[in-house]
Coordinates of C-alpha atoms (C1' of nucleotides) in Angstrom, one line a residue:
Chain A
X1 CA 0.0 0.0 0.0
X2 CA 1.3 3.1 -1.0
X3 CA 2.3 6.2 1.2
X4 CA 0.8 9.7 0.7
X5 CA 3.6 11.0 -1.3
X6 CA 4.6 7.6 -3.2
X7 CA 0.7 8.3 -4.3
X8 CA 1.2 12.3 -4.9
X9 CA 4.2 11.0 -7.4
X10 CA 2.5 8.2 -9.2
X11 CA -0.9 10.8 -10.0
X12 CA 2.4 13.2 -11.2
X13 CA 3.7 11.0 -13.2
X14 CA 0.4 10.2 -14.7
X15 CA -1.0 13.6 -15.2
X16 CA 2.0 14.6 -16.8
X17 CA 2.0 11.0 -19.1
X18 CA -1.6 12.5 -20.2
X19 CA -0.7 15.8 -21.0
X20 CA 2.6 15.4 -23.1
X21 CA 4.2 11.8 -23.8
X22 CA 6.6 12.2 -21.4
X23 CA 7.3 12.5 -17.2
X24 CA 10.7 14.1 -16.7
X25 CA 12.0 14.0 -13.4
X26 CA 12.2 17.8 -13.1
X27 CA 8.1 18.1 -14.3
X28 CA 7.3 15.7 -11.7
X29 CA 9.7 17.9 -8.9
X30 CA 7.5 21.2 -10.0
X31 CA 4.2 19.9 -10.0
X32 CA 5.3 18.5 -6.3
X33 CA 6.8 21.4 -5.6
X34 CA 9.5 19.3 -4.4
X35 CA 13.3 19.4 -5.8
X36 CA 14.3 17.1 -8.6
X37 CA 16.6 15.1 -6.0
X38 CA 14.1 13.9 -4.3
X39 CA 11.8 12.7 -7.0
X40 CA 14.6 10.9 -8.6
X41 CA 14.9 8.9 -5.1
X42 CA 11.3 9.0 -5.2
X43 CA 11.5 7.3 -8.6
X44 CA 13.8 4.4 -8.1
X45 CA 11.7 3.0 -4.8
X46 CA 8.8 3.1 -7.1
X47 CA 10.3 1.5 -9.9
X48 CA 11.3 -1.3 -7.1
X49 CA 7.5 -1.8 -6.0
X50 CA 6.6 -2.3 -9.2
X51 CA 4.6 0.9 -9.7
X52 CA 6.7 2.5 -13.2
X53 CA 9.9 1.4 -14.9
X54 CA 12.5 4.4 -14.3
X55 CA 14.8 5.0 -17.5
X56 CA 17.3 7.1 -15.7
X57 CA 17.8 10.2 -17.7
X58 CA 15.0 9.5 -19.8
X59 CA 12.0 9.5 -17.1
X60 CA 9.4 7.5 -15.9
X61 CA 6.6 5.3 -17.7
X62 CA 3.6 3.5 -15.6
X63 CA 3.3 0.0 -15.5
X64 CA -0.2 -1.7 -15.4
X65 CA 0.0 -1.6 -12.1
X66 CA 0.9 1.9 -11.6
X67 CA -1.9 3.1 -14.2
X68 CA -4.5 1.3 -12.2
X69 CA -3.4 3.0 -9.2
X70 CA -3.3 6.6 -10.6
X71 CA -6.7 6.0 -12.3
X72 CA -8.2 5.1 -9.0
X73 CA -6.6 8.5 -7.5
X74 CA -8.1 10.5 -10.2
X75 CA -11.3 8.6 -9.7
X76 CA -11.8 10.0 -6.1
X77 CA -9.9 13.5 -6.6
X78 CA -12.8 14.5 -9.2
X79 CA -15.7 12.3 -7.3
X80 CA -14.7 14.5 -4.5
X81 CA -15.0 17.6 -7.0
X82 CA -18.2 16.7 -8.3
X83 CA -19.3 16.3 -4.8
X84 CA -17.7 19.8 -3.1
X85 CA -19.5 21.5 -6.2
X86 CA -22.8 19.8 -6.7
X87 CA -23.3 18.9 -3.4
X88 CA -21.8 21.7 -1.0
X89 CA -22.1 24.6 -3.4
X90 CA -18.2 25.1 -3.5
X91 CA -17.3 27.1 -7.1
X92 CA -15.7 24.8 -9.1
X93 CA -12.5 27.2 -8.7
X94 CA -12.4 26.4 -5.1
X95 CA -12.3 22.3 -4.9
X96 CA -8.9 21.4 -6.3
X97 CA -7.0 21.5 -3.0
X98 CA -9.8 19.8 -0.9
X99 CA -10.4 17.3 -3.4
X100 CA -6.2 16.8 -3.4
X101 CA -6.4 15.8 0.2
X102 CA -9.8 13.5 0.0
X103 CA -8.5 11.4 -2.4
X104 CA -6.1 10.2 -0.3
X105 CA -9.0 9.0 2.2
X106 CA -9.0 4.9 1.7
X107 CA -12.0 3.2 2.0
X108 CA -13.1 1.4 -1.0
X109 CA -16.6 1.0 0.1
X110 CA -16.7 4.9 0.9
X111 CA -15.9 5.7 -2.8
X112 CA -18.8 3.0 -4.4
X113 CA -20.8 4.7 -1.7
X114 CA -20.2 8.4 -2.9
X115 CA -20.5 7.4 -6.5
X116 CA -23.9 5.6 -6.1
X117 CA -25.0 8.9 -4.0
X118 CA -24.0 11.4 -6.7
X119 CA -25.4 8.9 -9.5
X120 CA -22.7 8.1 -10.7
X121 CA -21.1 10.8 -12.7
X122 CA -19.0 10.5 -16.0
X123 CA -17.9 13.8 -15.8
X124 CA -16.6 15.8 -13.1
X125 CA -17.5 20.0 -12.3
X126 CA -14.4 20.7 -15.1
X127 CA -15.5 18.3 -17.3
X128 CA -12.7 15.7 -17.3
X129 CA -14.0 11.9 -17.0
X130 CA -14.3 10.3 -14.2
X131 CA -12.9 6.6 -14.4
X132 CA -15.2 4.1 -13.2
X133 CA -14.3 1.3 -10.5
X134 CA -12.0 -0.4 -12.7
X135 CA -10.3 2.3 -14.1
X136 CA -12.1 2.6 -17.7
X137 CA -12.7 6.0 -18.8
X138 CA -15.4 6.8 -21.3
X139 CA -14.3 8.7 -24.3
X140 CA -15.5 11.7 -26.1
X141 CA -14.6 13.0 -29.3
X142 CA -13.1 16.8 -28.3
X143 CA -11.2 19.5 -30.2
X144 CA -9.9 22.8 -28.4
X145 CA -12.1 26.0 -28.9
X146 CA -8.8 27.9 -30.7
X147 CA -9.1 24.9 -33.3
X148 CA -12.4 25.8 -34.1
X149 CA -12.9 28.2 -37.7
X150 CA -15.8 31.1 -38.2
X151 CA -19.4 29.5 -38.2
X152 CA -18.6 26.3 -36.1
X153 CA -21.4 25.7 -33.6
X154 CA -20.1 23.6 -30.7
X155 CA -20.7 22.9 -26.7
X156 CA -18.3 23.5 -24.0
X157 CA -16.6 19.7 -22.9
X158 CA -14.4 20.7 -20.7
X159 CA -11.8 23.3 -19.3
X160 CA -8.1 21.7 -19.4
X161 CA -6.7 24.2 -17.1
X162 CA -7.5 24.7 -13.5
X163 CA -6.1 27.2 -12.5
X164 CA -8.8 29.9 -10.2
X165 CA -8.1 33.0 -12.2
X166 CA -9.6 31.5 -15.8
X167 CA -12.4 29.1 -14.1
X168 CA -13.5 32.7 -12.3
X169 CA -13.3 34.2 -15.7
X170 CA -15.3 32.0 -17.0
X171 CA -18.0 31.8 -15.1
X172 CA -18.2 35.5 -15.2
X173 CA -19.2 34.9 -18.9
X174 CA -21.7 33.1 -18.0
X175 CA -19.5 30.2 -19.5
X176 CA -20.1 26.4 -18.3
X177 CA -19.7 22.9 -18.8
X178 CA -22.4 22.2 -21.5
X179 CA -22.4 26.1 -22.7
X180 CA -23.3 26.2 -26.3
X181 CA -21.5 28.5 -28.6
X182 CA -21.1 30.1 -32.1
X183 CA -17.7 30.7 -33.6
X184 CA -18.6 34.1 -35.5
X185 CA -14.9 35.4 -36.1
X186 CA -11.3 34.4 -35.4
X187 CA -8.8 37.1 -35.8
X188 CA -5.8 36.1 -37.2
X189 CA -3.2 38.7 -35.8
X190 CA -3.8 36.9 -32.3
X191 CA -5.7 34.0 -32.1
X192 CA -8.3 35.7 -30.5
X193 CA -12.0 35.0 -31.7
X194 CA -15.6 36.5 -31.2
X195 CA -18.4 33.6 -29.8
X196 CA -21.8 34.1 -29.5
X197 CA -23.4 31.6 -26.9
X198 CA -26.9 30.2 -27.6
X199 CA -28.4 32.8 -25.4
X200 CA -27.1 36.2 -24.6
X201 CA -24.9 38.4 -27.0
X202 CA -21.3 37.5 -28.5
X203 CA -18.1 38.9 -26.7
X204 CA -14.6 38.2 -27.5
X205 CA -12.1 35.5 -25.8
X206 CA -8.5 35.6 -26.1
X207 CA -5.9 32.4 -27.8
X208 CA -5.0 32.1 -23.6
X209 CA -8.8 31.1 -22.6
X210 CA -9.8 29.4 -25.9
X211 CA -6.7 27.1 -25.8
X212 CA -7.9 25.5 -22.5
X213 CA -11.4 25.1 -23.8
X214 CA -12.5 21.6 -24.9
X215 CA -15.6 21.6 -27.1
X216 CA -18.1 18.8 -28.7
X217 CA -19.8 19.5 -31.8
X218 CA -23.0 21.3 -31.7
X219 CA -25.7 21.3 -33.7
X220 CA -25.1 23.5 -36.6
Chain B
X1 CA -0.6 23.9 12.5
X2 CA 0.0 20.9 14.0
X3 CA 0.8 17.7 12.2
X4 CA -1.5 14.5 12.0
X5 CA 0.1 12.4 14.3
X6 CA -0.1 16.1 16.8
X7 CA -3.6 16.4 15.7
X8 CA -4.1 12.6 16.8
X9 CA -1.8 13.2 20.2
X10 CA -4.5 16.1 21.4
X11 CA -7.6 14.5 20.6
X12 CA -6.8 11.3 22.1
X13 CA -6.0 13.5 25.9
X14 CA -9.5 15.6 25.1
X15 CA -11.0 12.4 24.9
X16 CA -9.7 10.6 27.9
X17 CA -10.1 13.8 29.9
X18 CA -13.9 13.8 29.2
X19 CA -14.0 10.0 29.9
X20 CA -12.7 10.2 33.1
X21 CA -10.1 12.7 35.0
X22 CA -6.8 12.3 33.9
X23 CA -4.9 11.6 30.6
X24 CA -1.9 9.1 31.5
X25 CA 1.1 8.1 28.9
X26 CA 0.0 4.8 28.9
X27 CA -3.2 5.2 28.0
X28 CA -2.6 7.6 25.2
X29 CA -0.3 5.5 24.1
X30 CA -3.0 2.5 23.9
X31 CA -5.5 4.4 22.3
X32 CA -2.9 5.6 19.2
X33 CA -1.4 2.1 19.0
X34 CA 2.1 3.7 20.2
X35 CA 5.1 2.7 22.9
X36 CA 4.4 4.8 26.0
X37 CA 7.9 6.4 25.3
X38 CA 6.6 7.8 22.0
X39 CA 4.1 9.3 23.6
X40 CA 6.3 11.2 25.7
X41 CA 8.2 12.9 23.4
X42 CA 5.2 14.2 21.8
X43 CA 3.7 15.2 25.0
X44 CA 6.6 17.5 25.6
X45 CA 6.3 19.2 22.3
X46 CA 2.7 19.6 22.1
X47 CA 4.0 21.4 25.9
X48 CA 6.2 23.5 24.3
X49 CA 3.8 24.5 21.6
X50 CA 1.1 25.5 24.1
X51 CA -1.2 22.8 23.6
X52 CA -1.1 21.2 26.6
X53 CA 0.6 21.0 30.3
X54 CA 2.4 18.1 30.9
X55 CA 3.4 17.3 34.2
X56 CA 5.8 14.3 34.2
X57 CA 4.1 11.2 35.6
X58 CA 1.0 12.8 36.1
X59 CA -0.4 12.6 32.6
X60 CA -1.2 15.7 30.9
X61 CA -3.8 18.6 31.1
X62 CA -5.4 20.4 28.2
X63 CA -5.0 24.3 27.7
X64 CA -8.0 26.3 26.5
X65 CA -5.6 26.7 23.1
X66 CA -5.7 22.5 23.2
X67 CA -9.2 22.5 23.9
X68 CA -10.7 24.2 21.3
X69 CA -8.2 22.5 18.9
X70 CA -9.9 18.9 20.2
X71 CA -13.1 20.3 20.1
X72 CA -12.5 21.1 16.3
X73 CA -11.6 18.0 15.5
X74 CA -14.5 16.5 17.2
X75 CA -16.9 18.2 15.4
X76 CA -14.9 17.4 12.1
X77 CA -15.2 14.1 13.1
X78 CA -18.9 14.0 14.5
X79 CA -20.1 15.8 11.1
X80 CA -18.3 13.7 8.9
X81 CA -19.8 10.5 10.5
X82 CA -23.3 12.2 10.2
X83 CA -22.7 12.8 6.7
X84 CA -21.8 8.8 6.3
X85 CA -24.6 7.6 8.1
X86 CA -27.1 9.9 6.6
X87 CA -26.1 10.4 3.3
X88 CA -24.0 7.5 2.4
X89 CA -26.1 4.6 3.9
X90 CA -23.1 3.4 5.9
X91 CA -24.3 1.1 9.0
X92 CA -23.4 3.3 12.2
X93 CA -20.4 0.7 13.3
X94 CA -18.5 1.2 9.9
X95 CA -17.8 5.0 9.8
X96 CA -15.4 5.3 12.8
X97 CA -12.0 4.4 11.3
X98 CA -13.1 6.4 7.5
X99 CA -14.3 9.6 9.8
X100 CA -11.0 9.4 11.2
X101 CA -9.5 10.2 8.2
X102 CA -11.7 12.2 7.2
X103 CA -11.3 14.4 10.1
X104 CA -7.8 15.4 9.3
X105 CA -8.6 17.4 6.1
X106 CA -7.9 20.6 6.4
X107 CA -10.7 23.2 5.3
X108 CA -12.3 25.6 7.2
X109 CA -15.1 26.4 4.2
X110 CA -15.8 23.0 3.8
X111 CA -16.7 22.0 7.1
X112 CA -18.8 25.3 7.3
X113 CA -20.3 24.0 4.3
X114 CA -20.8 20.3 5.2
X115 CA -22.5 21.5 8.9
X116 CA -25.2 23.7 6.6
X117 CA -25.9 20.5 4.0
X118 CA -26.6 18.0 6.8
X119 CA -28.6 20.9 9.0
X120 CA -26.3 21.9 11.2
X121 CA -27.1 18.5 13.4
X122 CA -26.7 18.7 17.2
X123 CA -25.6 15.2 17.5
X124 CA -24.3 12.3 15.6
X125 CA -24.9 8.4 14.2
X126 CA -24.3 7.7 18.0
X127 CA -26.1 10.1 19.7
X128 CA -23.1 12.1 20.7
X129 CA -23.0 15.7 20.7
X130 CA -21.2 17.8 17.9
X131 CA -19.6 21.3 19.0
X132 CA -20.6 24.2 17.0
X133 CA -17.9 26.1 15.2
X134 CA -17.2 27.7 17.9
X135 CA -16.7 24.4 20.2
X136 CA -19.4 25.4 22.2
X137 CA -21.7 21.8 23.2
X138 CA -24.9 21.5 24.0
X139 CA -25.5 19.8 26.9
X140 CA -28.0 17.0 28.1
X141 CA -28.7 15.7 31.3
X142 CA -28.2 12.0 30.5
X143 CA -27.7 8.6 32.7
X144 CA -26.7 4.8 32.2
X145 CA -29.6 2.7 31.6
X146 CA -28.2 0.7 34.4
X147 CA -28.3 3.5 36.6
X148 CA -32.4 3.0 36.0
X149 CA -35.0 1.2 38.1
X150 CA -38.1 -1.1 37.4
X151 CA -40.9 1.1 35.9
X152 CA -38.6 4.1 34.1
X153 CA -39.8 5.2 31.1
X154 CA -36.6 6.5 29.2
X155 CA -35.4 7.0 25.4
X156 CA -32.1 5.8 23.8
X157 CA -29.9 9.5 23.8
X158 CA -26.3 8.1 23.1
X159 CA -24.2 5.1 22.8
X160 CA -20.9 5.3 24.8
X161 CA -18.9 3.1 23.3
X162 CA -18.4 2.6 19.2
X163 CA -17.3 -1.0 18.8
X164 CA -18.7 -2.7 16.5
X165 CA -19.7 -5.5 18.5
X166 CA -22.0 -3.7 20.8
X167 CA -23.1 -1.5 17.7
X168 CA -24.4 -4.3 15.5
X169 CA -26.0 -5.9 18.9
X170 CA -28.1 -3.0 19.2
X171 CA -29.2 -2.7 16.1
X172 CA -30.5 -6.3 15.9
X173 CA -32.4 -5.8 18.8
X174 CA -34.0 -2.5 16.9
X175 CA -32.1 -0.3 19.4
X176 CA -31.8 3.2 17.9
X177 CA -30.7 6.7 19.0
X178 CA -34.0 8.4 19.9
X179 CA -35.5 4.6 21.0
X180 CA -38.1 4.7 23.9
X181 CA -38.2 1.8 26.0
X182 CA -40.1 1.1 29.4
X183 CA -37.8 -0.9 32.6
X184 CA -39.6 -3.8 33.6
X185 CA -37.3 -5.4 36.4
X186 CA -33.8 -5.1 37.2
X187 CA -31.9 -8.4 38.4
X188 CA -30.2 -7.8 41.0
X189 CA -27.8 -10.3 40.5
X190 CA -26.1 -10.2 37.4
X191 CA -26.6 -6.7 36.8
X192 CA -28.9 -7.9 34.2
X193 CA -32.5 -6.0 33.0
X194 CA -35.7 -6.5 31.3
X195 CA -37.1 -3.5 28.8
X196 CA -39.7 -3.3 26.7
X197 CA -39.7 -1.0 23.9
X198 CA -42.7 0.9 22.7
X199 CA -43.4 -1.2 20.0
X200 CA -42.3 -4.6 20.4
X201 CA -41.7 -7.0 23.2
X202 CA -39.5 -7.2 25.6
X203 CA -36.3 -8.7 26.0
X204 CA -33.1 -9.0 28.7
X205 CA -30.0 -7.1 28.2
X206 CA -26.7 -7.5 30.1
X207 CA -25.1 -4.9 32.4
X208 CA -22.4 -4.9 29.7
X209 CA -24.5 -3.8 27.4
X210 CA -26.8 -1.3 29.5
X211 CA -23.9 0.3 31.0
X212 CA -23.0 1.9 27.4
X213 CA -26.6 2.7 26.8
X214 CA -27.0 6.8 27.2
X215 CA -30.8 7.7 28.3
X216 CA -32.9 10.6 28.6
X217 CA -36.1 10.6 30.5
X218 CA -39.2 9.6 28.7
X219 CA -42.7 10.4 29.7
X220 CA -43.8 7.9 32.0
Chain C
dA1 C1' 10.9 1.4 56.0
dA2 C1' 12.5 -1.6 52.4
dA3 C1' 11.4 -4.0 48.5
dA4 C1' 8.6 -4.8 44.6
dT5 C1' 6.0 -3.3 40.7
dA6 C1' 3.8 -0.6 37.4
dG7 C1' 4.4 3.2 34.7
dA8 C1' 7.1 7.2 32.8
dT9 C1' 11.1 9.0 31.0
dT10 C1' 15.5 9.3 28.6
dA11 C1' 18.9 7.8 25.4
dG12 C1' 20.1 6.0 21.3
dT13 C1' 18.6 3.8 16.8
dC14 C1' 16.0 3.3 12.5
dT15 C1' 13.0 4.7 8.6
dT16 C1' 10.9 7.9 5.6
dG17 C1' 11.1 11.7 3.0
dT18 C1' 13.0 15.8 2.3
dC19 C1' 17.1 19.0 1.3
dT20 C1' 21.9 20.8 -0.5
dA21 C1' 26.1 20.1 -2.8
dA22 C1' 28.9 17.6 -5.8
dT23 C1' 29.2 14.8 -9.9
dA24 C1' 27.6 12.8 -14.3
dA25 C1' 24.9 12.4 -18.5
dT26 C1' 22.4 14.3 -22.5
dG27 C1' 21.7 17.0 -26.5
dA28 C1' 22.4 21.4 -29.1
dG29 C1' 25.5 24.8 -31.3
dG30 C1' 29.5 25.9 -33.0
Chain D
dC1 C1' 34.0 16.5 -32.7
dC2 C1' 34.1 19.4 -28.7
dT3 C1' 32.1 22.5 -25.5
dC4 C1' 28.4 24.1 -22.8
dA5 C1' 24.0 24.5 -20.7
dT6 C1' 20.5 21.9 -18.9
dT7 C1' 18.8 18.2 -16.4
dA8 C1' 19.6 14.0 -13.6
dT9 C1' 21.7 11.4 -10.3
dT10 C1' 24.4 10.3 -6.3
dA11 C1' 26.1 11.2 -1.7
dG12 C1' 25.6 12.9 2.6
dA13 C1' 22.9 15.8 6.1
dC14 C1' 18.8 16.5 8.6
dA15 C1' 14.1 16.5 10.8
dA16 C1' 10.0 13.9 12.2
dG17 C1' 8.2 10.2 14.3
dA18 C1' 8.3 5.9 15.5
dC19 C1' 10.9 1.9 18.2
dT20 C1' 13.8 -0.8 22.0
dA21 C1' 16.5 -0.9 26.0
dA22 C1' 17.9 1.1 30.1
dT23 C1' 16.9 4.0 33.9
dC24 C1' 14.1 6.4 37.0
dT25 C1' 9.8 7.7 39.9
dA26 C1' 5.6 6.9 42.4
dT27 C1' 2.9 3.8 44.7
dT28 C1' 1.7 -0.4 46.8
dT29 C1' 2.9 -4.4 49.5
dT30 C1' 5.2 -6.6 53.0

DNA sequence: AAAATAGATTAGTCTTGTCTAATAATGAGG
DNA sequence: CCTCATTATTAGACAAGACTAATCTATTTT
C-alpha cells in the first residue's frame, strides 16, 4: 500500500503522461513542488515496488499496475470535485486542493458509496472523465475552442486548465460545462476570436482562454 | 498547524479527559497504537507549543488553546460521520476508522459547508453531541440505563462506546438513538435487566451492554 | 521502612522523506 | 567532434516520528 507522497508521485507522473508523452523527473519535482533530487529517489523506490519502470535520464513510464493505481486516485480527486461542487455549493474554482487531500482517504466502500449517492457521474464540475471502478474512462470526441474556424457551432466539454483565475473568468461569462456556442470570427493577428453563446450576446475570448477550452460539436 | 500524528496526540487526551479525569502516557499511548515512550516525546512538544501541560508522571492537562483544537476536530469528526450515516447509507459501526481520516482534512469552508448540508445536526450516528464552530456543546442531562430502576420510562440519547460488536447488537435488537423503551425489572444479581420498547416486546439485556446505553427521561 | 511493581522518561537507533552540494549524463550549437 | 548549458543522479545531512532498552519515579505491598 502506498504512502501519501509515493501516491502524490504516481498521480504526477500520470498527469504529466496524459498531457505530453513524457514524465521528466524535473516536471514531476514542479508539480510537487518538491526538488528534482528527491523525485529521482522517489522514482527508483517506485520502480522497485513495481509501480513504473524508471529509464534514468530518460523519465518515468507507468506500468499496469501503476496506471490502475493513478486511475483510482483520479477517480476520487474528481468524485470528491463533483461532490464539493454539486453537493456543498463550492465554485468549481475552489475544490482542487480539498479534493487533493480526500482522495487520499482509503476506504473502498466509501468511494462505491459516494459514487452511487451522486449517480454516478462520468464527468466531473471541469469536465474531465471520471474513471469508473476499474479504471475505464469513457471517451468523447473533443477539439480545443482555438481549433475551431468562423461559423462552427459547438458545446463547452471541458476546461483543461484549472487554474482559479480562468475558471472565475469563465463563469463570469456566463461560460459552463455544456455552454453552447457560435464561432462568429477568429482574428488572425492573435488568435483571439468573437463567440456568440446560444443565449445572450457575442463577446470576444482571447488564444489564452480558448486554448484551454475543450468543445463537442453542436448542432449546426 | 500541527501535524497529523499532533492532531491525533491532542484528541486522544480531550478524549480521555472527558471519559474520566486524567490523561496518563500509557493510556494515550494505547489508544494511538504507540510505545508509552513515544508518547512522551510528543507530549513534551505539544508542551512546548502550548497545547497542553504536561506534568511528568502525572499525565497531561489540556489548555483552552488545546481544547478548542480537540473540540475542532471533534466536530470534524462527528459531522463527517453524520454525513456517512445519513447520506451515504453506511451502518453506524463502519464509519469510525473512514471519519477518522476524514477528520484530518484541512478546510475551514468545507466543514462550514458540510455542517449547513446535513442541517447543522446537534448530535451524531451515535447520539453524541457535535460542537458548533465555535466548540461550544450542547448539553443534556443523560444517565446509564443501568443507573435506572423497574418502571422508568426512558429514550435511547447516546451510545458510549463505538465498537462494532456492541453496535451491530443494538441494532438487531431494533435499538436506535432516539428509542423509547419502558424498565420492567432489574436483576439484581447479574446486573442484568428487562425492557420493553414501545413497539415490540420485551427482551433481557446485560449490564455490559446497558452500562454503554446513554438515556434521557421519557414520559412515564 | 524496604522491596517490589507498574508506569514514565531518557537515550540512542532506525526509517521515511526531504534537502543541498557535488558529480555525471544528455543533447544542441559551434 | 568538442564544449556548454540543462537536467539527472548520487552522496551525505537532517528532521520527524516511531521503536527498544535502560533508567528512574511513584505507589503499593510486606
Amino acid at each position: 500500500m502506498p504512502t501519501r507522497s509515493e501516491e502524490d508521485h504516481i498521480k504526477a507522473v500520470y498527469t504529466l503522461l496524459q498531457e505530453g508523452d513524457s514524465a521528466f523527473t524535473k516536471d514531476i519535482a514542479e508539480r510537487l513542488q518538491n526538488k528534482a533530487s528527491s523525485v529521482t529517489v522517489m522514482l527508483k523506490k517506485l520502480a522497485e515496488k513495481g509501480f513504473l519502470k524508471h529509464e534514468p535520464y530518460y523519465g518515468a513510464k507507468l506500468t499496469a499496475k501503476g496506471r490502475g493505481f493513478a486511475l483510482q486516485l483520479v477517480r476520487r480527486h474528481r468524485l470528491w470535485e463533483t461532490f464539493l461542487v454539486e453537493r456543498l455549493g463550492f465554485g468549481w474554482d475552489e475544490v482542487h486542493e480539498v479534493a487533493e487531500q480526500m482522495e487520499h482517504v482509503k476506504s473502498e466502500k466509501l468511494i462505491d458509496k459516494l459514487d452511487a449517492y451522486l449517480g454516478k457521474p462520468h464527468f466531473d464540475p471541469h469536465g474531465d472523465p471520471i474513471p469508473d471502478k476499474k479504471g475505464v474512462i469513457r471517451e468523447r470526441k473533443t477539439r480545443r475552442l482555438d481549433s475551431c474556424a468562423a461559423g462552427d457551432h459547438v458545446r463547452i466539454a471541458a476546461v483543461s486548465e484549472t487554474t482559479d483565475g480562468l475558471l472565475r473568468l469563465l463563469d463570469s461569462k456566463g461560460l459552463r460545462i455544456g455552454t453552447s456556442l457560435m464561432v462568429q470570427e477568429v482574428h488572425a493577428f492573435d488568435g483571439s476570436m468573437d463567440v456568440k453563446p446560444k443565449s445572450g450576446s457575442a463577446f470576444s475570448l482571447s488564444k489564452d482562454v480558448s486554448h484551454h477550452l475543450q468543445v463537442e460539436k453542436g448542432k449546426p
